[in-house]
mmCIF file of N, CA and C in Angstrom:
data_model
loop_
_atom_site.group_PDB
_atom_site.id
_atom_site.type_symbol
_atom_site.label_atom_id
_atom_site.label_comp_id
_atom_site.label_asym_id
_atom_site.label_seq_id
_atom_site.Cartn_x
_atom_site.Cartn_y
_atom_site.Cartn_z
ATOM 1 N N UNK A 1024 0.824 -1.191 0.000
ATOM 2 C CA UNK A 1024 0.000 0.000 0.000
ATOM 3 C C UNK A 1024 0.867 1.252 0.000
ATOM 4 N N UNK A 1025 1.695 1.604 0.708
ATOM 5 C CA UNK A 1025 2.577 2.344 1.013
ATOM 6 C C UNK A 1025 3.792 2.397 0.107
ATOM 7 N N UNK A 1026 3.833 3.116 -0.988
ATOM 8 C CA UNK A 1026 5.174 3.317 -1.818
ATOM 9 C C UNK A 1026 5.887 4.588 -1.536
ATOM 10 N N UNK A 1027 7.161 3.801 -1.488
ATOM 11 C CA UNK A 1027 7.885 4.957 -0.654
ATOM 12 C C UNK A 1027 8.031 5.958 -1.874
ATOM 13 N N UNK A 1028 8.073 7.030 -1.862
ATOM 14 C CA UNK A 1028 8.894 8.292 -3.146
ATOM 15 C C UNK A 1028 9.804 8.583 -2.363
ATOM 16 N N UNK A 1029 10.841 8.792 -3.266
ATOM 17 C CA UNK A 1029 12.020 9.451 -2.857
ATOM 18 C C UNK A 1029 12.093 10.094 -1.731
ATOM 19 N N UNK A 1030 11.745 11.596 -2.049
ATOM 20 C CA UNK A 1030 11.696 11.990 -0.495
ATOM 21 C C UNK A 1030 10.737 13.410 -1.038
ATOM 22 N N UNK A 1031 10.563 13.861 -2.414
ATOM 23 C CA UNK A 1031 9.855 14.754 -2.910
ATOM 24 C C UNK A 1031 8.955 14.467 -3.984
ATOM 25 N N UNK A 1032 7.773 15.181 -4.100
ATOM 26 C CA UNK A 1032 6.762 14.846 -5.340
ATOM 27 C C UNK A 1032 6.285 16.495 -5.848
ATOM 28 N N UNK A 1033 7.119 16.504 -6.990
ATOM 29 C CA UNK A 1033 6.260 17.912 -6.924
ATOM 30 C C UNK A 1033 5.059 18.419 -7.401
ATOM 31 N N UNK A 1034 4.370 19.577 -7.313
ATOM 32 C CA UNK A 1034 3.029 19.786 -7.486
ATOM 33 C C UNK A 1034 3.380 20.190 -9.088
ATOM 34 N N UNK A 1035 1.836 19.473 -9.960
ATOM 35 C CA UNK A 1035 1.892 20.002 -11.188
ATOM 36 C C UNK A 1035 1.698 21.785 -11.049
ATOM 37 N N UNK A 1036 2.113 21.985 -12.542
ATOM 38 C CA UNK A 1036 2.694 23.294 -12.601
ATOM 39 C C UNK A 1036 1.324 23.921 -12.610
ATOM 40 N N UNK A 1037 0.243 24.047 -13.201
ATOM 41 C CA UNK A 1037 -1.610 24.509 -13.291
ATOM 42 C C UNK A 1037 -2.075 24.802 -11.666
ATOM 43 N N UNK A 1038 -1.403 23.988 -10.640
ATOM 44 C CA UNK A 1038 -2.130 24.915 -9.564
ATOM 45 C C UNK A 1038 -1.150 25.841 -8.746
ATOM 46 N N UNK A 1039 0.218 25.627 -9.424
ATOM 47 C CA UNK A 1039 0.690 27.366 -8.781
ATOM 48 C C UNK A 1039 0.469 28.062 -9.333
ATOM 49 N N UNK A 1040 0.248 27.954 -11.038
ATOM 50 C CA UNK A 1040 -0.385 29.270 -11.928
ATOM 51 C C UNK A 1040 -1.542 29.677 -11.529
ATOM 52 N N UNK A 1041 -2.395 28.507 -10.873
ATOM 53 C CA UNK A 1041 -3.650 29.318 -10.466
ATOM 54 C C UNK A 1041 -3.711 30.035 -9.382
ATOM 55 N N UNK A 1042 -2.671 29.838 -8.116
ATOM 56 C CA UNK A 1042 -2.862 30.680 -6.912
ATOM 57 C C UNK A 1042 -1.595 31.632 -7.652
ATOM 58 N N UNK A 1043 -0.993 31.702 -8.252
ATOM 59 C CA UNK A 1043 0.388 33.158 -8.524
ATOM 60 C C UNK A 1043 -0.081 33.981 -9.113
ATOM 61 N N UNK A 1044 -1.422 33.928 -9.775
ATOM 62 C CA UNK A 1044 -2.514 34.864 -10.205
ATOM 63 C C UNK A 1044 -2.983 35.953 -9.189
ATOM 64 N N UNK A 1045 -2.493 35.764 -8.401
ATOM 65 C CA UNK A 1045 -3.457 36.848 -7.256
ATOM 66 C C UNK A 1045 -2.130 37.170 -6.157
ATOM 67 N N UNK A 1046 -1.690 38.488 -6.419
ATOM 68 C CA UNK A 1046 -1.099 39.078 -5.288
ATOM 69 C C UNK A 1046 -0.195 38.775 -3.699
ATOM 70 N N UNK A 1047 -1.633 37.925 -3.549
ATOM 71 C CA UNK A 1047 -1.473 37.668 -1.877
ATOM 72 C C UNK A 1047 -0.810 36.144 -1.535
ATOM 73 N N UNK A 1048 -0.808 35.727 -2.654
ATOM 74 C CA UNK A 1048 -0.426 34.397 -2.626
ATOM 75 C C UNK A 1048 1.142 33.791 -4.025
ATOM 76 N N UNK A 1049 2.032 33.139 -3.264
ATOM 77 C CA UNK A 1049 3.224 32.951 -4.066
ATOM 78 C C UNK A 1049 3.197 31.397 -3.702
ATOM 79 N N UNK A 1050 3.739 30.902 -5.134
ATOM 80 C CA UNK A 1050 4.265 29.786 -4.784
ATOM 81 C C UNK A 1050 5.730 29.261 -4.728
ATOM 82 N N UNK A 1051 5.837 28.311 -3.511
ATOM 83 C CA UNK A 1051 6.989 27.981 -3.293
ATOM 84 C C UNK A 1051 7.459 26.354 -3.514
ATOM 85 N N UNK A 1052 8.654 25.653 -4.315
ATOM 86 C CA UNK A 1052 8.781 24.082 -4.201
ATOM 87 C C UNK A 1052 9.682 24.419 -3.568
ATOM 88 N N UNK A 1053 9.323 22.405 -2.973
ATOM 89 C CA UNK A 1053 10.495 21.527 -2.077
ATOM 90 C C UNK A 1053 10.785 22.342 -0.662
ATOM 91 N N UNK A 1054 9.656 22.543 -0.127
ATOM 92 C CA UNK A 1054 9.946 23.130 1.514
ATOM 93 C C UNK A 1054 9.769 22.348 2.165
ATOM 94 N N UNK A 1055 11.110 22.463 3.297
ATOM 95 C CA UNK A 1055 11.283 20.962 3.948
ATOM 96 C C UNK A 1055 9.945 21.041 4.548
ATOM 97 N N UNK A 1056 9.519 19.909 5.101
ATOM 98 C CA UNK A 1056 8.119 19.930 5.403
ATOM 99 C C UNK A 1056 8.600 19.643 7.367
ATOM 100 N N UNK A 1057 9.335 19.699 7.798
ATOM 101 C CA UNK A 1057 10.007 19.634 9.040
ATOM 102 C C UNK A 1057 9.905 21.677 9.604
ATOM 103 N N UNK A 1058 9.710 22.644 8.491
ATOM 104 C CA UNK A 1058 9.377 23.754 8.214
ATOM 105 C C UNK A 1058 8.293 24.516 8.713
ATOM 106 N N UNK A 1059 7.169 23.225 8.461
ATOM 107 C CA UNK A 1059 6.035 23.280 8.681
ATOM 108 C C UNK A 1059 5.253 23.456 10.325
ATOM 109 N N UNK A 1060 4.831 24.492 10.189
ATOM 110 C CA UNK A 1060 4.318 24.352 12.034
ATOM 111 C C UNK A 1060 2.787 24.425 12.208
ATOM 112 N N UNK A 1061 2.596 24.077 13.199
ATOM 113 C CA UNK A 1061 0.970 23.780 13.272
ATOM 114 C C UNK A 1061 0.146 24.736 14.282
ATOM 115 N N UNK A 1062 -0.460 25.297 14.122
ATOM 116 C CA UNK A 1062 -1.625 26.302 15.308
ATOM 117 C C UNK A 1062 -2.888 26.028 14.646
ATOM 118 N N UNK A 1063 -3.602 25.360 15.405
ATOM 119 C CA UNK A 1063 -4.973 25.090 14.455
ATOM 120 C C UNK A 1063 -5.941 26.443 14.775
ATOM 121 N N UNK A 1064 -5.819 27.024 15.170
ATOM 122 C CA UNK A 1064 -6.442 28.189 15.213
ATOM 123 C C UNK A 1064 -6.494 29.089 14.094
ATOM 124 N N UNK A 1065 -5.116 28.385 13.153
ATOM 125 C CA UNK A 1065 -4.579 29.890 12.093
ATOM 126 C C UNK A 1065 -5.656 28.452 10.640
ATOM 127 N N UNK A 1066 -6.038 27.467 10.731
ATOM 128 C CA UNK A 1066 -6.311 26.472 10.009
ATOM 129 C C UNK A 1066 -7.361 27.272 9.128
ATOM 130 N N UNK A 1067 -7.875 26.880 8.157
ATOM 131 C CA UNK A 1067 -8.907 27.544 7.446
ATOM 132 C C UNK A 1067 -10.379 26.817 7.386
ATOM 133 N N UNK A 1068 -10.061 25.443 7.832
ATOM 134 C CA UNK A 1068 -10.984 24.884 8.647
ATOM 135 C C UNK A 1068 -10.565 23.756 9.834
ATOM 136 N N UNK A 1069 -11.620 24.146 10.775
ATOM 137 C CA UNK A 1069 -11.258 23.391 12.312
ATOM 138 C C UNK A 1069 -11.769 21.921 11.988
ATOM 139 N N UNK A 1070 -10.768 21.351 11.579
ATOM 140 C CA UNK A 1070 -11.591 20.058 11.708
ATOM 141 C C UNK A 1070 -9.723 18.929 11.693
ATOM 142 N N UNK A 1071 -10.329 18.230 12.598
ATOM 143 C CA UNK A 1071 -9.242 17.344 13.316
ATOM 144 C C UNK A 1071 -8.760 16.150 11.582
ATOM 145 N N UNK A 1072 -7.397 16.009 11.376
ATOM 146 C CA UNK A 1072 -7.187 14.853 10.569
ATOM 147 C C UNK A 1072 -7.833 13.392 10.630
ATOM 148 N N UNK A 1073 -8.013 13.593 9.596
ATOM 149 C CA UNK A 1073 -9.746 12.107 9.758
ATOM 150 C C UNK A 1073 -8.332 11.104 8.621
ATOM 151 N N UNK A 1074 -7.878 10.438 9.749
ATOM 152 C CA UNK A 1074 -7.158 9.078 9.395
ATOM 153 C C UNK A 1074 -7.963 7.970 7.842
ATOM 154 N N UNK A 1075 -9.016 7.816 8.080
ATOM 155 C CA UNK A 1075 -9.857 7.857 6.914
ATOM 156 C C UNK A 1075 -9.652 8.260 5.681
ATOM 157 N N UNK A 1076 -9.517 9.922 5.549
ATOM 158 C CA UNK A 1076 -9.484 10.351 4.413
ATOM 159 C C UNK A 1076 -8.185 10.393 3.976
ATOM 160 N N UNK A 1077 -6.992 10.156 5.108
ATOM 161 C CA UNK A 1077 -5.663 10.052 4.309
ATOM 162 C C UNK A 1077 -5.100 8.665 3.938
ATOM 163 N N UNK A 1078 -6.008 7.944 4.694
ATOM 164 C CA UNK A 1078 -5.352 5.962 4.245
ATOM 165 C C UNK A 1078 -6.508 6.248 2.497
ATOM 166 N N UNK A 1079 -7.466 7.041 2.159
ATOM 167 C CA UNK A 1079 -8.491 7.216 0.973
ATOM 168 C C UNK A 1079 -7.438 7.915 -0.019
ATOM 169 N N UNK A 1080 -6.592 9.162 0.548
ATOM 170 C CA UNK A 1080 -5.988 10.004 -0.660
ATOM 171 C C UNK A 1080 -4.956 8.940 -0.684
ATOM 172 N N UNK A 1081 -4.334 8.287 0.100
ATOM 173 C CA UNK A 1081 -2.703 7.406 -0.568
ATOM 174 C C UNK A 1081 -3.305 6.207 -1.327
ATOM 175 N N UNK A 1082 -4.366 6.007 -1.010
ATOM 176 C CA UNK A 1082 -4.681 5.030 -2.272
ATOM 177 C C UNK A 1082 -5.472 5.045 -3.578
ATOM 178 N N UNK A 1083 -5.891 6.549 -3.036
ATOM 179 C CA UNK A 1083 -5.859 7.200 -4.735
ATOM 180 C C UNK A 1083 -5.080 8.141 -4.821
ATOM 181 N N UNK A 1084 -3.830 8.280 -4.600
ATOM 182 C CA UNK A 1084 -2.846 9.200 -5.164
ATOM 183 C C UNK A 1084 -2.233 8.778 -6.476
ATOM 184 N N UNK A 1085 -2.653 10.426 -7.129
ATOM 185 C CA UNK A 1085 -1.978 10.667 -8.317
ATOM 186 C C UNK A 1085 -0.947 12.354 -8.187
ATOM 187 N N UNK A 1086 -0.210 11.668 -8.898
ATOM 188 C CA UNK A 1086 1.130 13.089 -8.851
ATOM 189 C C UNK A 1086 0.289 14.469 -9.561
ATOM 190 N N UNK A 1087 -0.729 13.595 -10.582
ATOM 191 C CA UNK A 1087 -1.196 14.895 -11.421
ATOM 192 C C UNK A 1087 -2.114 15.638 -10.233
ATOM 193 N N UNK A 1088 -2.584 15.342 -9.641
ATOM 194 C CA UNK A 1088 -3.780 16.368 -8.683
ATOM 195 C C UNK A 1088 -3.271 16.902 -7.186
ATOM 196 N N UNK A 1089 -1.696 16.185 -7.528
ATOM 197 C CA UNK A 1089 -1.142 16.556 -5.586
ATOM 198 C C UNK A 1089 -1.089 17.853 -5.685
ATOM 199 N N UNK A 1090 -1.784 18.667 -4.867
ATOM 200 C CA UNK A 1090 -2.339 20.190 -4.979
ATOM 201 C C UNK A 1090 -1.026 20.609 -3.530
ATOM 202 N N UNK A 1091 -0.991 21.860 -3.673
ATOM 203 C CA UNK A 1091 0.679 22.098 -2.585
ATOM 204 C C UNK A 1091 -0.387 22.427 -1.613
ATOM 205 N N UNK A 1092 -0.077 22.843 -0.259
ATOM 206 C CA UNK A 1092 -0.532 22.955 0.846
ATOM 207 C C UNK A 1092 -0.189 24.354 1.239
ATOM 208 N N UNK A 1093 -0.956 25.069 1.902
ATOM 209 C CA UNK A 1093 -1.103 26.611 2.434
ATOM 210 C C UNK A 1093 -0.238 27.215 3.647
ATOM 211 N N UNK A 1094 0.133 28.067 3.598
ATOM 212 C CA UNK A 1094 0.980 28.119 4.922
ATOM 213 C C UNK A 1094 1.118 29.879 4.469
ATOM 214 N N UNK A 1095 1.050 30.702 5.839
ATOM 215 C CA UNK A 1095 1.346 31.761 5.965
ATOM 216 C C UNK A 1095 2.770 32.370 6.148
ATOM 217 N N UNK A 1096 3.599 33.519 5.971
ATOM 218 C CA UNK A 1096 4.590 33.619 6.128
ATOM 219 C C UNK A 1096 5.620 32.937 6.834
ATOM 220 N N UNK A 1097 5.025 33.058 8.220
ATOM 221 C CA UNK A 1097 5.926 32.111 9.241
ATOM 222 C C UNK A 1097 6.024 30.759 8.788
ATOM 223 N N UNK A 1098 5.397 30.084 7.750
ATOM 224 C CA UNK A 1098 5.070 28.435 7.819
ATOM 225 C C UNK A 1098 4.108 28.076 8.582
ATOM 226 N N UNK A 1099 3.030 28.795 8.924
ATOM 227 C CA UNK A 1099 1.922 28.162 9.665
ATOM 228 C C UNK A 1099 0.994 27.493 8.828
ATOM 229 N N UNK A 1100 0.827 26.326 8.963
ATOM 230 C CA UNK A 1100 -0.363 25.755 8.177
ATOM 231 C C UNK A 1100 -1.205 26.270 8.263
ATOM 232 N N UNK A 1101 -2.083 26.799 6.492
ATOM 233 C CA UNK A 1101 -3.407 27.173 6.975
ATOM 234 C C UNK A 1101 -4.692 26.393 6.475
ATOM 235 N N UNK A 1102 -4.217 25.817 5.140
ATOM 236 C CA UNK A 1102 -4.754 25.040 4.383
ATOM 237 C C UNK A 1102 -4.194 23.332 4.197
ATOM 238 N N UNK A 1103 -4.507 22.213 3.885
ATOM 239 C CA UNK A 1103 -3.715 21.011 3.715
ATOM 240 C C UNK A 1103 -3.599 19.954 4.486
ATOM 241 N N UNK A 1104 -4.063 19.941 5.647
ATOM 242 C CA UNK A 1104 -3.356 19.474 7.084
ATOM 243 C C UNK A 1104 -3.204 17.286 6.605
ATOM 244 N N UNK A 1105 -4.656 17.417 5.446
ATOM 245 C CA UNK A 1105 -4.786 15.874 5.217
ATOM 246 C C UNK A 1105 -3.451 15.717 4.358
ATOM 247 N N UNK A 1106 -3.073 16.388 3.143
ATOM 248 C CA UNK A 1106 -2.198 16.570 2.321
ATOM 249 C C UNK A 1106 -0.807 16.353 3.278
ATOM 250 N N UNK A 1107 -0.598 17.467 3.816
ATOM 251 C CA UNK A 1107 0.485 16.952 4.630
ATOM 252 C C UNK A 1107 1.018 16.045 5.609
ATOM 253 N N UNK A 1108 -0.257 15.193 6.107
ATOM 254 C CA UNK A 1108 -0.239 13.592 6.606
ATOM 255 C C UNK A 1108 0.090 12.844 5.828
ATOM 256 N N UNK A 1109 -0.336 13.023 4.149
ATOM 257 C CA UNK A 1109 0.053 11.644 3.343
ATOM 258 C C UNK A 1109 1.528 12.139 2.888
ATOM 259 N N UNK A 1110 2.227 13.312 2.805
ATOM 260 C CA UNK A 1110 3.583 13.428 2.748
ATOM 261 C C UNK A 1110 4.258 12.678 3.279
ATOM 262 N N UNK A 1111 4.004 12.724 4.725
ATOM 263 C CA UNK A 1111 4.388 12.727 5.591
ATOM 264 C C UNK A 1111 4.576 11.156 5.717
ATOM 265 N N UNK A 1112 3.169 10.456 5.306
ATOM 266 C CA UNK A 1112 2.780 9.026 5.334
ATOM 267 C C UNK A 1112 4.054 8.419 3.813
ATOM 268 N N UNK A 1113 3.972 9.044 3.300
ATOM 269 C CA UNK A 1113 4.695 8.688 2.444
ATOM 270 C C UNK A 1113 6.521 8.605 2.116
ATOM 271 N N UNK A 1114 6.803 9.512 3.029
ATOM 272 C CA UNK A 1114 7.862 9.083 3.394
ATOM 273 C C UNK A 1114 8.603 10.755 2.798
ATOM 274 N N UNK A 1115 7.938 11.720 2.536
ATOM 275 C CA UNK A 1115 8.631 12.636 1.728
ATOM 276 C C UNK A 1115 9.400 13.491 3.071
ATOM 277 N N UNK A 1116 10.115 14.171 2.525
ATOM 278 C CA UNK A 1116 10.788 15.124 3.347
ATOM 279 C C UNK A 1116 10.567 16.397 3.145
ATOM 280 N N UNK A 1117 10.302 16.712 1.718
ATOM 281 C CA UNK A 1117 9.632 18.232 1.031
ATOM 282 C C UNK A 1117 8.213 18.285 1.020
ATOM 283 N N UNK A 1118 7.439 19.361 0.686
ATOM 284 C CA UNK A 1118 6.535 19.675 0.343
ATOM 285 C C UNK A 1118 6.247 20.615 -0.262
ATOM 286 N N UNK A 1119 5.386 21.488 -1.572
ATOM 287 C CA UNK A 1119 5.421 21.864 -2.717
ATOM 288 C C UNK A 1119 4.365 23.132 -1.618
ATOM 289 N N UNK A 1120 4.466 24.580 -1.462
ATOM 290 C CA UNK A 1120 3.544 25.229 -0.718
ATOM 291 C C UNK A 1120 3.092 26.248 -1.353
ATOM 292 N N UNK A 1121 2.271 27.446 -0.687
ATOM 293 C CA UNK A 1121 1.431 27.942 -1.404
ATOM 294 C C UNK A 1121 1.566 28.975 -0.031
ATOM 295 N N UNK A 1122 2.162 30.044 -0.195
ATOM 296 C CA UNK A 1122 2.298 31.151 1.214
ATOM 297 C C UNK A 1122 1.534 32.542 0.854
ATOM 298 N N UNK A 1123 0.699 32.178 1.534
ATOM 299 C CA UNK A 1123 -0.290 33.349 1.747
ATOM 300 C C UNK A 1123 0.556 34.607 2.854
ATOM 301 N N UNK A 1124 0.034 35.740 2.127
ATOM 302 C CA UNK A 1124 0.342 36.955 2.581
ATOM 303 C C UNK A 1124 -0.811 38.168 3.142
ATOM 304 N N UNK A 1125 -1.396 37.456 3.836
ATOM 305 C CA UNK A 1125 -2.509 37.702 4.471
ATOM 306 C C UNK A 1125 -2.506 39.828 4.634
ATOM 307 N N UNK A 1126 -1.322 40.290 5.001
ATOM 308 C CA UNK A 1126 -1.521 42.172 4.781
ATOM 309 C C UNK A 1126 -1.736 42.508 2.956
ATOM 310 N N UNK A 1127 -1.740 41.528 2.345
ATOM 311 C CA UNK A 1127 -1.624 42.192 1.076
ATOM 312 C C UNK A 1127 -3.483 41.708 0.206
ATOM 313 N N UNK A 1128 -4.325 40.913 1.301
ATOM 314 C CA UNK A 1128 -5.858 40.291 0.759
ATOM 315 C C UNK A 1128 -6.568 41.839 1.291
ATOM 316 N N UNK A 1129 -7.361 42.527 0.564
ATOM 317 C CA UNK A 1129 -7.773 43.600 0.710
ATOM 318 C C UNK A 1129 -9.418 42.788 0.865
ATOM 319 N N UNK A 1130 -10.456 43.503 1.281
ATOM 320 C CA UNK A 1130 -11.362 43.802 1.428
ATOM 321 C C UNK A 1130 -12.385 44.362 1.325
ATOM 322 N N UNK A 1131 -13.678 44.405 0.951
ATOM 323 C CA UNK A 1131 -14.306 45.407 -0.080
ATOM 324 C C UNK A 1131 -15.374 45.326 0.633
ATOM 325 N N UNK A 1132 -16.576 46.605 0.727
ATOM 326 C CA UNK A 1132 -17.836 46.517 0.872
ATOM 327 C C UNK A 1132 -18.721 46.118 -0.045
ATOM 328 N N UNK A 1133 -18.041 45.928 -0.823
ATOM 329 C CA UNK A 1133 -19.276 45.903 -2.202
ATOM 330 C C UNK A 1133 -19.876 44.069 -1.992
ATOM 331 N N UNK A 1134 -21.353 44.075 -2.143
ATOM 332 C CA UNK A 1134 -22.260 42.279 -2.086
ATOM 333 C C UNK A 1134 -21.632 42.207 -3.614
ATOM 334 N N UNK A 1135 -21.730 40.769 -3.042
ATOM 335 C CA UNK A 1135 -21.377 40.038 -4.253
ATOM 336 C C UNK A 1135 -22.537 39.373 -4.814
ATOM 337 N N UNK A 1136 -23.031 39.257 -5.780
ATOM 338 C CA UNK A 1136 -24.256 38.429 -6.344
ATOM 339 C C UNK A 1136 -24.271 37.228 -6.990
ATOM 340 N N UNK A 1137 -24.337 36.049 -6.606
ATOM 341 C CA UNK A 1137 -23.716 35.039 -7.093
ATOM 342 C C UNK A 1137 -25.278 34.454 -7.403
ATOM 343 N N UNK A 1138 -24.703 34.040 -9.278
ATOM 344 C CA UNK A 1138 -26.061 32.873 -9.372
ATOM 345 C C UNK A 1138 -26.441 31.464 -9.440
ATOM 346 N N UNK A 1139 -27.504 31.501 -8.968
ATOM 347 C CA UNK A 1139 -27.807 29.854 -8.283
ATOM 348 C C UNK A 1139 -27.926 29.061 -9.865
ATOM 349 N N UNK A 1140 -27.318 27.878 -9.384
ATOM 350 C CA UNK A 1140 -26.601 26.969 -10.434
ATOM 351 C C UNK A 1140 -27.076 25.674 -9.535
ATOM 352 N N UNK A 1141 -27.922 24.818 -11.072
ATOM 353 C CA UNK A 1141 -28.399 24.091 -10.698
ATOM 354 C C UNK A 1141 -27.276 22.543 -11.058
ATOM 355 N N UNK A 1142 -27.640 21.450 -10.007
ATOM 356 C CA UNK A 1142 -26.944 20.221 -9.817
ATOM 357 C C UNK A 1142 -26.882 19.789 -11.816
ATOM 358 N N UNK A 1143 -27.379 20.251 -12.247
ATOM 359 C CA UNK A 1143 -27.867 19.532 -13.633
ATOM 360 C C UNK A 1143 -26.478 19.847 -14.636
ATOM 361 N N UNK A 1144 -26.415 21.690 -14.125
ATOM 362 C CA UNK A 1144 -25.692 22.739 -14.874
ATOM 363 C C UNK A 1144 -24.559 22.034 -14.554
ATOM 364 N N UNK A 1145 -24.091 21.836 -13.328
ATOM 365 C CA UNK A 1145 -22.683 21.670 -12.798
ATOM 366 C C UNK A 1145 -21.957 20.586 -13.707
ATOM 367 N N UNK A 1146 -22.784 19.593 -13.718
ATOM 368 C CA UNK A 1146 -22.341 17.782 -14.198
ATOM 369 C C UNK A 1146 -22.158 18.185 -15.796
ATOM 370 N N UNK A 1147 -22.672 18.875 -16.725
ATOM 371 C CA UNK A 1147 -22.675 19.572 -17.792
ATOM 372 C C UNK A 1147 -21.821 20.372 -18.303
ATOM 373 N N UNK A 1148 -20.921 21.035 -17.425
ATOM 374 C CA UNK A 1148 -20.239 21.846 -17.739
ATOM 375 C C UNK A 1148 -18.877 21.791 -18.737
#
């Protein structure tokens, strides 16, 4: 079940182009993942590592969808926490990240109007 990789896997190139699109966010490869520090408070959602869903991603892991994991300047995890269990499970030593720069996400008053999209539309697309 468990194949070891080397010690790095890197993230395809389509999802740092998609977060290096926006200001507040840079991407970074091969950060030791020993780098990595944890405050679940700074998390983007509170929810405890469900052992479950990471014995589910290593046995459907593919290199094409390993998406990098979130972390704020300091290296605080903010996003990833399952992602970085199966690194981790896997034997890597790096990890491919995504460092948010949280003084540079601005804020707006303006509503946003978003339209309702039906289950039908989505599968269609």
């Amino acid at each position: 079940m468990k194949e070891k990789y080397r010690n790095y896997i890197k993230s395809p190139q389509h999802w740092k182009d998609m977060f290096n699109k926006f200001y507040c966010w840079q991407s970074k490869d091969k950060v030791p993942i020993k780098k990595i520090k944890i405050d679940r408070k700074l998390f983007s959602f509170d929810n405890l590592v469900d052992k479950k869903e990471v014995f589910y991603m290593m046995a459907n892991f593919s290199k094409d969808i390993w998406m990098p994991i979130t972390v704020n300047e300091d290296y605080y995890l903010l996003d990833g926490q399952h992602r970085l269990e199966v690194a981790k499970a896997l034997g890597l030593n790096y990890i491919d990240v995504i460092i948010e720069d949280r003084s540079k996400i601005t804020f707006s008053n303006k509503s946003i109007k978003f339209k309702e999209t039906s289950m039908e539309d989505l599968i269609n697309l």
